[in-house]
């Protein structure tokens, strides 16, 4: 029981990070039908930007509690902005021109972009783990049972709270604002959206930017949680977030969040009760099983629409 | 042929510069030519109808006016401005609206949101007022504002597509087969709506119709398209009386 509760807390934290990345995959897929393989690397870059900002601020101002909090906030904001610029640029130079061509072209370009970003960071930042000083190590004990203290760390509270807040904001933008409406319109019928005066290219750019900004939130959280980042960190979390998007139903925003939470939970619970080595196998097996029975994913759109 | 003013509406003065002037437009799909040099004028305040067989190129012309696909040759001038190479979304912002072939409502948006999309060129400036107006025209939409558009019946989707186009308060309304698949009663209602927005608000309407009899009765002028070319033009009444038009487009088709 106590182990279960602890793992649930850990799983939700990890799931929040996956869910935030998964939204970027699912939105881009929804609007241009392309799997943006470089999205995981964009996430990795965002963690590096957060790292650099955090180290710079704490080098200047020390590591006292208040400063750490402000440094994290600065890292988050700067990372969101710069990562968005990266994503915007990638879309402009690597994807836009290929949009009208055969289906595999942008996909191949995305894989190339992923390799390029990874190598670029490897060259610029080296191949070793880059750490930040340990921060926010305090925990809030919840209850004790059988000598095991179930606790939630400040980091976890922060990650879950920030994620929930931003998801709420994001949901509002997509559902209630003209921007979100334009975005959904482009997803459903780009030609018609253009006939109604929507600038489709710009809307697609904005989609990339929103996805990247959320990935930057995930990247900053990831850095805070694990304390280190390395150039290859885009790959495994990226693949898992993509898995989360597919599990939840690619194209569905609530699906991406649900998928992220499920993958996070499966991973931590499996590590706790079975074998930590096989945690990824477990996550992917469950994906396979779900897709056999529900090819649309858990919250995917029904294929059939009256036209 | 004599000029006969239709239904008492003012005869459009041919001397004025047209609101929409299509000149020698050629449109291709890849290497296949779909429009082979089309000339059409639509004057302010007119209802102009375009009839023609399946595959003649009517929908292609409607979409070419919006730059999707763009004309490879010729020019399209709207309100004195050359829009031949303008991006589609900018054309939409000049006061032209289209209810395209196949309705193309956004299936996973509610009826209300579809109407919001229609008004987005004006940033919803007159949304409430215009919502009231289109709901008065199409009461069925009022009952279904929160329903997902993809679950509407075909006829309801057609009403929504027209209502959405009206929501932008266009000066020029393009309608591609607004009566397709509708029951006769609804067809009559839709033609009545077209007549009304034209008469009451002076909205200019350019209409593609299979329902040639009704369309030509409604229109001030008409064009006949065959195989990517305009082969005939005249007032609605002239075309209705023309033996060739009768044989090709009206046979048994009017009740
Ligand atoms: N996207 C496309 N790619 C290739 N050819 C096309 C495309 N759209 C239309 N065509 C061709 O262009 C020609 C004109 O088509 P268009 O849809 O304009 O005809 P239409 O007059 O609207 O016919 P209908 O009355 O059946 O709607 C047809 O031969 C059609 O096959
Ligand atoms: Mg057509």
XYZ file of C-alpha atoms and ligand atoms in Angstrom:
594
model
C 0.000 0.000 0.000
C 2.612 2.542 1.075
C 4.876 1.608 -1.815
C 1.949 1.851 -4.174
C 1.039 5.371 -3.060
C 4.654 6.486 -3.345
C 4.946 5.026 -6.828
C 1.695 6.633 -7.873
C 3.107 10.018 -6.885
C 6.318 9.337 -8.762
C 4.443 8.012 -11.755
C 2.186 11.031 -12.035
C 5.228 13.311 -11.915
C 6.942 11.448 -14.701
C 3.657 11.194 -16.587
C 3.219 14.960 -16.433
C 6.535 15.373 -18.225
C 5.623 12.808 -20.889
C 2.193 14.336 -21.322
C 3.619 17.798 -21.942
C 5.930 16.455 -24.643
C 3.186 14.283 -26.100
C 1.005 17.326 -26.747
C 3.604 18.627 -29.196
C 3.594 15.367 -31.142
C -0.153 15.115 -31.196
C -0.816 18.732 -32.210
C 1.634 18.677 -35.072
C 0.334 15.324 -36.227
C -3.203 16.629 -35.985
C -2.572 19.664 -38.135
C -0.148 18.419 -40.810
C -0.302 14.646 -40.404
C 3.403 14.358 -39.735
C 5.312 12.716 -36.900
C 7.798 15.365 -35.871
C 10.722 13.134 -34.944
C 12.790 16.142 -33.953
C 10.369 17.016 -31.158
C 12.210 14.866 -28.606
C 15.435 16.678 -29.438
C 13.702 20.016 -29.147
C 12.733 18.882 -25.649
C 16.364 17.982 -24.931
C 17.531 21.392 -26.166
C 15.012 23.081 -23.911
C 16.496 21.241 -20.928
C 19.954 22.500 -21.911
C 18.717 26.065 -22.242
C 17.138 25.780 -18.799
C 20.402 24.370 -17.459
C 22.448 27.230 -18.863
C 20.077 29.876 -17.555
C 19.866 28.209 -14.150
C 23.648 27.927 -13.837
C 24.140 31.503 -14.961
C 21.638 32.915 -12.493
C 22.839 30.852 -9.541
C 26.484 31.601 -10.369
C 25.687 35.285 -10.045
C 23.300 35.175 -7.130
C 24.116 32.094 -5.104
C 22.031 29.090 -4.172
C 19.754 30.315 -1.414
C 16.137 29.175 -1.437
C 14.581 32.269 -2.961
C 17.243 32.535 -5.629
C 16.789 28.908 -6.628
C 13.115 29.483 -7.133
C 13.692 32.618 -9.197
C 16.443 30.906 -11.162
C 14.074 28.073 -12.025
C 11.414 30.517 -13.054
C 13.887 32.401 -15.253
C 15.104 29.106 -16.699
C 11.527 28.117 -17.501
C 10.628 31.355 -19.218
C 13.839 31.763 -21.199
C 13.738 28.135 -22.219
C 10.140 28.444 -23.428
C 11.014 31.457 -25.549
C 14.224 30.156 -27.106
C 12.888 26.650 -27.645
C 9.889 28.137 -29.435
C 12.261 29.984 -31.732
C 14.076 26.742 -32.466
C 10.837 24.985 -33.355
C 9.639 27.885 -35.460
C 12.910 27.900 -37.397
C 12.906 24.131 -37.868
C 9.432 24.242 -39.318
C 10.376 27.069 -41.659
C 13.564 25.570 -43.019
C 13.010 21.823 -42.810
C 9.287 21.147 -43.155
C 7.332 23.910 -44.828
C 8.731 23.517 -48.329
C 8.107 19.779 -48.208
C 4.494 20.037 -47.147
C 3.059 19.598 -50.624
C 5.359 16.764 -51.639
C 5.064 13.033 -50.989
C 4.207 11.915 -47.483
C 7.562 10.507 -46.467
C 9.562 13.614 -47.387
C 8.842 15.681 -44.255
C 9.226 12.562 -42.122
C 12.708 11.930 -43.455
C 13.525 15.591 -43.024
C 12.374 15.341 -39.406
C 14.627 12.361 -38.739
C 17.520 14.282 -40.277
C 16.672 17.287 -38.136
C 16.623 15.074 -35.037
C 20.117 13.735 -35.774
C 21.370 17.207 -36.569
C 20.098 18.690 -33.310
C 21.497 15.828 -31.269
C 24.932 16.099 -32.844
C 24.938 19.850 -32.631
C 24.338 19.668 -28.875
C 26.904 16.899 -28.509
C 29.527 19.041 -30.193
C 28.567 22.217 -28.384
C 28.008 20.751 -24.911
C 30.066 17.558 -24.909
C 28.944 13.980 -24.432
C 28.892 13.859 -20.676
C 26.022 14.439 -18.270
C 25.649 18.086 -17.379
C 24.447 18.487 -13.792
C 22.885 21.340 -11.896
C 23.546 21.644 -8.172
C 20.973 19.613 -6.206
C 17.979 21.824 -5.509
C 14.702 21.514 -3.670
C 15.595 18.286 -1.964
C 13.042 18.798 0.797
C 10.104 16.499 0.951
C 6.713 16.673 2.582
C 6.004 13.444 4.466
C 2.430 12.371 3.897
C 2.074 9.320 6.140
C 4.091 6.460 7.511
C 3.223 2.809 7.341
C 5.330 -0.242 8.189
C 8.317 2.014 8.702
C 8.041 3.383 5.128
C 7.471 7.112 4.859
C 5.363 8.117 1.899
C 6.529 11.533 0.852
C 6.057 13.992 -1.928
C 9.006 16.194 -2.752
C 8.760 19.916 -3.380
C 9.961 19.200 -6.886
C 7.073 16.861 -7.486
C 4.566 19.340 -6.138
C 6.074 21.998 -8.371
C 6.061 19.800 -11.460
C 2.495 18.631 -10.981
C 1.220 22.114 -10.130
C 2.948 23.866 -13.034
C 1.846 21.161 -15.444
C -1.764 21.344 -14.295
C -1.742 25.133 -14.523
C -0.259 25.230 -18.010
C -2.507 22.463 -19.267
C -5.484 24.455 -18.048
C -4.244 27.564 -19.802
C -3.456 25.625 -22.932
C -6.880 23.977 -22.933
C -8.508 27.361 -22.634
C -6.499 28.734 -25.574
C -7.363 25.793 -27.804
C -11.047 25.646 -26.909
C -12.038 29.240 -26.364
C -9.844 31.676 -28.277
C -9.848 32.619 -31.974
C -6.318 31.259 -32.202
C -7.376 27.862 -30.911
C -10.386 27.846 -33.179
C -8.209 28.620 -36.195
C -5.892 25.850 -35.098
C -8.694 23.306 -34.885
C -10.137 24.509 -38.184
C -6.805 23.912 -39.929
C -6.709 20.487 -38.364
C -10.070 19.584 -39.849
C -9.933 21.254 -43.265
C -7.028 23.497 -44.236
C -8.489 24.573 -47.543
C -11.768 25.653 -45.950
C -9.912 27.466 -43.178
C -8.042 29.438 -45.838
C -11.323 30.277 -47.587
C -12.469 31.792 -44.291
C -9.433 34.034 -44.066
C -7.232 31.908 -41.834
C -3.516 32.125 -42.595
C -2.784 28.403 -42.604
C 1.015 28.684 -42.716
C 1.017 30.986 -39.746
C -1.348 28.743 -37.829
C 0.944 25.775 -38.434
C 3.930 27.818 -37.234
C 2.027 28.715 -34.092
C 1.234 25.052 -33.526
C 4.925 24.229 -33.611
C 5.637 27.105 -31.257
C 2.993 26.020 -28.735
C 4.212 22.426 -28.856
C 7.778 23.574 -28.290
C 6.831 25.882 -25.429
C 5.130 22.976 -23.656
C 8.140 20.745 -24.391
C 10.287 23.446 -22.784
C 8.145 23.257 -19.671
C 8.713 19.512 -19.696
C 12.441 20.014 -20.298
C 12.795 22.381 -17.353
C 10.841 19.983 -15.142
C 12.929 17.061 -16.329
C 16.111 18.945 -15.474
C 14.782 19.923 -12.059
C 13.674 16.369 -11.346
C 16.724 14.440 -12.447
C 19.321 17.186 -12.005
C 21.244 16.226 -15.134
C 20.818 16.378 -18.879
C 22.809 14.907 -21.740
C 22.661 15.313 -25.503
C 20.939 11.954 -26.020
C 18.107 12.741 -23.614
C 15.813 13.642 -26.466
C 15.581 10.082 -27.625
C 14.067 7.884 -24.918
C 11.724 10.480 -23.377
C 10.831 11.544 -26.915
C 9.925 8.013 -27.956
C 7.956 7.509 -24.763
C 6.066 10.734 -25.215
C 5.306 9.736 -28.781
C 4.099 6.389 -27.442
C 1.936 8.303 -24.996
C 0.429 10.309 -27.852
C -0.356 7.130 -29.792
C -1.706 5.372 -26.713
C -4.017 8.273 -25.932
C -5.094 8.547 -29.569
C -2.907 10.637 -31.821
C -4.522 13.975 -32.581
C -6.352 14.058 -29.254
C -5.123 16.554 -26.678
C -6.721 14.965 -23.601
C -5.472 11.680 -25.041
C -1.891 12.937 -25.002
C -2.140 13.879 -21.346
C -3.873 10.627 -20.406
C -1.328 8.629 -22.419
C 1.531 10.468 -20.720
C 0.151 9.752 -17.266
C -0.405 6.081 -18.118
C 3.094 5.597 -19.510
C 4.560 7.339 -16.463
C 2.534 5.164 -14.103
C 3.217 1.913 -15.920
C 6.899 2.670 -15.910
C 7.208 3.472 -12.222
C 4.863 0.736 -11.041
C 6.626 -1.855 -13.133
C 9.995 -0.731 -11.800
C 8.726 -0.983 -8.241
C 7.027 -4.353 -8.404
C 8.811 -6.235 -11.153
C 12.040 -5.392 -12.826
C 13.454 -1.977 -13.453
C 15.287 -3.310 -16.492
C 12.080 -4.203 -18.258
C 10.128 -1.037 -17.520
C 10.287 0.178 -21.104
C 9.302 -3.235 -22.425
C 6.256 -3.067 -20.180
C 5.240 0.360 -21.431
C 5.581 -0.591 -25.071
C 3.838 -3.951 -24.593
C 0.839 -2.223 -23.131
C 0.845 0.147 -26.057
C 0.833 -2.808 -28.445
C -2.031 -4.489 -26.612
C -4.126 -1.324 -26.513
C -3.591 -0.687 -30.209
C -4.663 -4.221 -31.111
C -8.000 -3.708 -29.425
C -8.370 0.038 -29.916
C -6.483 1.068 -33.052
C -7.568 4.674 -32.530
C -5.940 4.814 -29.120
C -7.844 5.426 -25.919
C -9.389 8.790 -26.781
C -8.804 8.814 -30.535
C -11.242 10.342 -32.949
C -13.738 7.985 -34.490
C -12.948 7.453 -38.163
C -16.530 7.744 -39.226
C -17.805 11.254 -39.736
C -20.839 12.129 -41.725
C -19.573 14.204 -44.618
C -31.690 38.706 -78.280
C -33.368 41.477 -76.384
C -32.368 42.637 -72.967
C -35.072 41.916 -70.447
C -34.722 43.057 -66.881
C -35.516 40.121 -64.611
C -38.040 40.294 -61.787
C -38.118 44.061 -61.777
C -34.584 44.375 -60.417
C -32.503 47.207 -61.853
C -30.756 46.115 -65.003
C -27.041 46.140 -64.230
C -25.232 48.792 -66.185
C -22.710 47.098 -68.406
C -20.671 50.271 -68.606
C -19.664 50.210 -64.915
C -16.519 48.359 -64.053
C -17.483 44.925 -62.774
C -17.053 43.945 -59.123
C -15.445 40.724 -60.303
C -13.742 40.458 -63.661
C -12.341 37.124 -64.798
C -10.250 37.489 -67.942
C -8.766 34.694 -70.017
C -8.231 32.493 -66.988
C -6.500 29.173 -67.539
C -6.209 26.740 -64.665
C -4.361 23.447 -64.656
C -4.293 20.400 -62.419
C -0.739 19.277 -62.982
C -0.526 19.155 -66.754
C -4.237 18.760 -67.321
C -6.019 21.938 -68.276
C -9.348 22.481 -66.518
C -10.142 26.090 -67.478
C -9.143 27.010 -71.005
C -9.496 30.784 -70.969
C -12.578 31.871 -69.056
C -14.100 35.367 -69.150
C -16.781 36.312 -66.674
C -18.085 39.590 -65.287
C -20.087 39.981 -62.125
C -21.431 43.458 -61.426
C -22.293 44.913 -58.077
C -25.812 44.007 -57.021
C -26.232 41.183 -59.518
C -27.100 37.542 -59.146
C -25.093 35.699 -61.768
C -25.387 31.990 -62.294
C -23.041 29.539 -63.943
C -24.401 26.300 -65.316
C -22.670 23.430 -67.027
C -22.342 19.671 -67.127
C -20.425 17.605 -64.574
C -16.723 18.141 -64.931
C -17.111 21.325 -66.978
C -14.897 23.264 -64.570
C -17.444 25.239 -62.549
C -16.014 24.388 -59.134
C -12.525 24.900 -60.481
C -13.491 28.448 -61.438
C -14.964 29.112 -57.984
C -11.777 27.916 -56.333
C -9.524 29.698 -58.824
C -11.167 32.968 -57.822
C -9.859 32.180 -54.331
C -6.412 31.212 -55.605
C -6.722 27.497 -54.849
C -5.523 26.485 -57.420
C -4.105 29.696 -58.841
C -4.738 30.613 -62.459
C -1.709 29.930 -64.591
C -2.740 32.531 -67.173
C -5.190 35.385 -67.302
C -6.291 37.691 -64.543
C -8.904 37.986 -61.841
C -9.722 41.485 -60.686
C -11.947 42.084 -57.686
C -13.105 45.586 -56.848
C -10.298 47.081 -58.888
C -7.628 44.921 -57.315
C -5.741 42.142 -59.078
C -6.144 39.050 -56.917
C -4.790 36.478 -59.365
C -1.686 35.740 -57.301
C -2.961 36.733 -53.881
C -2.873 34.112 -51.065
C -6.291 32.600 -50.385
C -6.680 33.943 -46.863
C -6.012 37.496 -48.040
C -8.646 37.199 -50.754
C -11.123 36.115 -48.074
C -10.360 39.324 -46.219
C -11.405 41.498 -49.159
C -15.096 40.759 -48.630
C -15.583 37.639 -50.757
C -17.069 34.550 -49.136
C -17.589 31.108 -50.573
C -19.777 28.198 -49.675
C -17.751 25.630 -51.574
C -18.655 22.392 -53.288
C -19.234 19.620 -50.761
C -20.200 22.041 -47.937
C -16.979 21.534 -46.008
C -18.357 22.345 -42.568
C -15.852 21.651 -39.801
C -17.171 18.291 -38.618
C -15.722 18.280 -35.096
C -16.778 21.814 -34.290
C -20.190 22.792 -33.078
C -22.577 24.674 -35.342
C -21.912 27.742 -33.217
C -18.150 27.459 -33.693
C -18.563 26.962 -37.423
C -20.457 30.233 -37.514
C -17.742 31.883 -35.448
C -15.242 30.712 -38.045
C -17.353 32.392 -40.700
C -17.209 35.670 -38.830
C -13.516 35.460 -38.017
C -12.462 37.760 -40.866
C -14.262 40.542 -38.982
C -12.978 39.366 -35.596
C -16.577 38.582 -34.644
C -17.429 42.289 -34.702
C -21.107 41.748 -35.544
C -21.354 38.175 -34.396
C -24.405 38.294 -32.138
C -26.422 40.352 -34.559
C -25.509 38.159 -37.541
C -26.052 34.962 -35.561
C -29.570 36.143 -34.875
C -30.010 36.900 -38.568
C -28.868 33.520 -39.886
C -30.857 31.714 -37.199
C -33.933 33.550 -38.378
C -33.189 32.513 -41.944
C -32.451 28.904 -40.937
C -34.380 28.117 -37.729
C -33.072 24.547 -37.773
C -29.619 25.860 -37.011
C -30.833 27.679 -33.940
C -32.044 24.424 -32.407
C -28.689 22.798 -33.107
C -26.134 25.443 -32.193
C -24.279 23.153 -29.799
C -24.440 20.060 -31.998
C -21.277 18.886 -33.745
C -21.536 19.878 -37.387
C -20.390 16.428 -38.531
C -23.553 14.932 -37.106
C -25.945 17.286 -38.936
C -27.994 15.933 -41.814
C -26.800 16.757 -45.316
C -29.372 19.491 -45.744
C -28.575 21.008 -42.371
C -24.891 21.013 -43.273
C -25.733 22.866 -46.469
C -27.676 25.466 -44.499
C -24.735 25.799 -42.155
C -22.290 26.231 -45.034
C -24.395 29.057 -46.458
C -24.953 30.622 -43.049
C -21.225 30.472 -42.345
C -20.515 32.295 -45.599
C -23.096 34.965 -44.705
C -21.482 35.497 -41.297
C -18.575 37.379 -42.861
C -20.927 39.992 -44.330
C -19.486 39.564 -47.801
C -19.948 41.977 -50.681
C -19.630 39.044 -53.050
C -21.030 35.646 -52.160
C -19.923 32.588 -54.136
C -22.179 29.563 -53.844
C -21.195 26.241 -55.369
C -24.300 24.090 -55.771
C -26.168 25.257 -52.680
C -29.183 23.098 -53.530
C -27.283 19.830 -53.922
C -29.052 16.925 -52.273
C -31.806 18.991 -50.707
C -35.513 18.368 -50.635
C -37.504 20.591 -53.048
C -38.999 22.596 -50.212
C -35.569 23.419 -48.800
C -34.255 24.197 -52.271
C -36.993 26.753 -52.706
C -36.177 28.172 -49.298
C -32.496 28.513 -50.154
C -33.227 30.248 -53.442
C -35.530 32.559 -51.519
C -32.690 33.365 -49.136
C -30.409 34.208 -52.052
C -33.034 36.475 -53.549
C -33.529 38.198 -50.230
C -29.917 38.910 -49.332
C -29.489 40.228 -52.833
C -32.571 42.426 -52.826
C -32.447 43.610 -49.241
C -28.721 43.944 -48.599
C -27.527 44.422 -52.145
C -25.234 41.445 -51.778
C -23.746 40.332 -55.076
C -24.120 36.612 -55.695
C -22.256 34.336 -58.084
C -23.873 30.955 -58.138
C -23.066 27.542 -59.590
C -26.110 25.328 -59.994
C -27.158 21.981 -61.408
C -30.698 23.094 -60.780
C -30.516 25.224 -63.932
C -34.194 26.084 -64.155
C -34.448 27.612 -60.676
C -31.061 29.219 -60.902
C -31.720 30.910 -64.226
C -35.107 32.134 -63.045
C -33.445 33.645 -60.017
C -30.421 35.142 -61.731
C -30.097 38.432 -63.537
C -27.583 36.904 -65.872
C -26.114 33.519 -66.567
C -23.172 31.786 -68.200
C -22.937 28.305 -69.648
C -19.646 26.461 -69.315
C -18.678 23.520 -71.473
C -15.361 21.768 -71.066
C -13.516 24.642 -69.441
C -14.868 27.343 -71.747
C -17.785 29.752 -71.562
C -19.962 28.972 -74.555
C -22.972 31.151 -73.903
C -24.108 34.049 -71.802
C -27.157 36.209 -71.459
C -29.917 37.198 -69.093
C -31.552 34.445 -67.143
C -34.643 34.608 -69.258
C -32.702 34.488 -72.525
C -30.851 31.380 -71.439
C -34.034 29.741 -70.211
C -35.564 30.284 -73.614
C -32.538 29.094 -75.550
C -33.162 25.779 -77.316
C -29.639 24.479 -76.682
C -29.798 25.293 -73.000
C -33.239 23.724 -72.831
C -32.022 20.556 -74.459
C -28.849 20.207 -72.438
C -29.741 21.471 -68.977
C -33.471 21.833 -68.552
C -34.969 18.661 -69.941
C -37.579 17.518 -67.464
C -35.696 19.342 -64.757
C -38.195 21.938 -63.636
C -40.968 21.626 -61.164
N -7.875 18.203 -57.638
C -8.002 17.827 -58.928
N -6.999 17.162 -59.538
C -7.108 16.791 -60.831
N -8.166 17.051 -61.604
C -9.188 17.717 -61.050
C -9.170 18.135 -59.684
N -10.320 18.771 -59.409
C -11.038 18.738 -60.559
N -10.367 18.115 -61.535
C -10.831 17.915 -62.925
O -11.115 19.177 -63.463
C -12.284 19.119 -64.250
C -13.287 20.151 -63.750
O -13.738 19.772 -62.455
P -14.740 20.650 -61.618
O -14.838 20.071 -60.265
O -14.347 22.058 -61.722
O -16.094 20.400 -62.426
P -17.560 20.922 -62.100
O -18.000 21.686 -63.273
O -17.599 21.598 -60.797
O -18.355 19.548 -62.044
P -19.592 19.110 -61.093
O -20.808 19.671 -61.707
O -19.576 17.632 -61.182
O -19.325 19.633 -59.728
C -12.800 17.691 -64.163
O -12.401 17.021 -65.328
C -12.119 17.135 -62.965
O -11.869 15.764 -63.125
Mg -18.487 21.223 -59.013
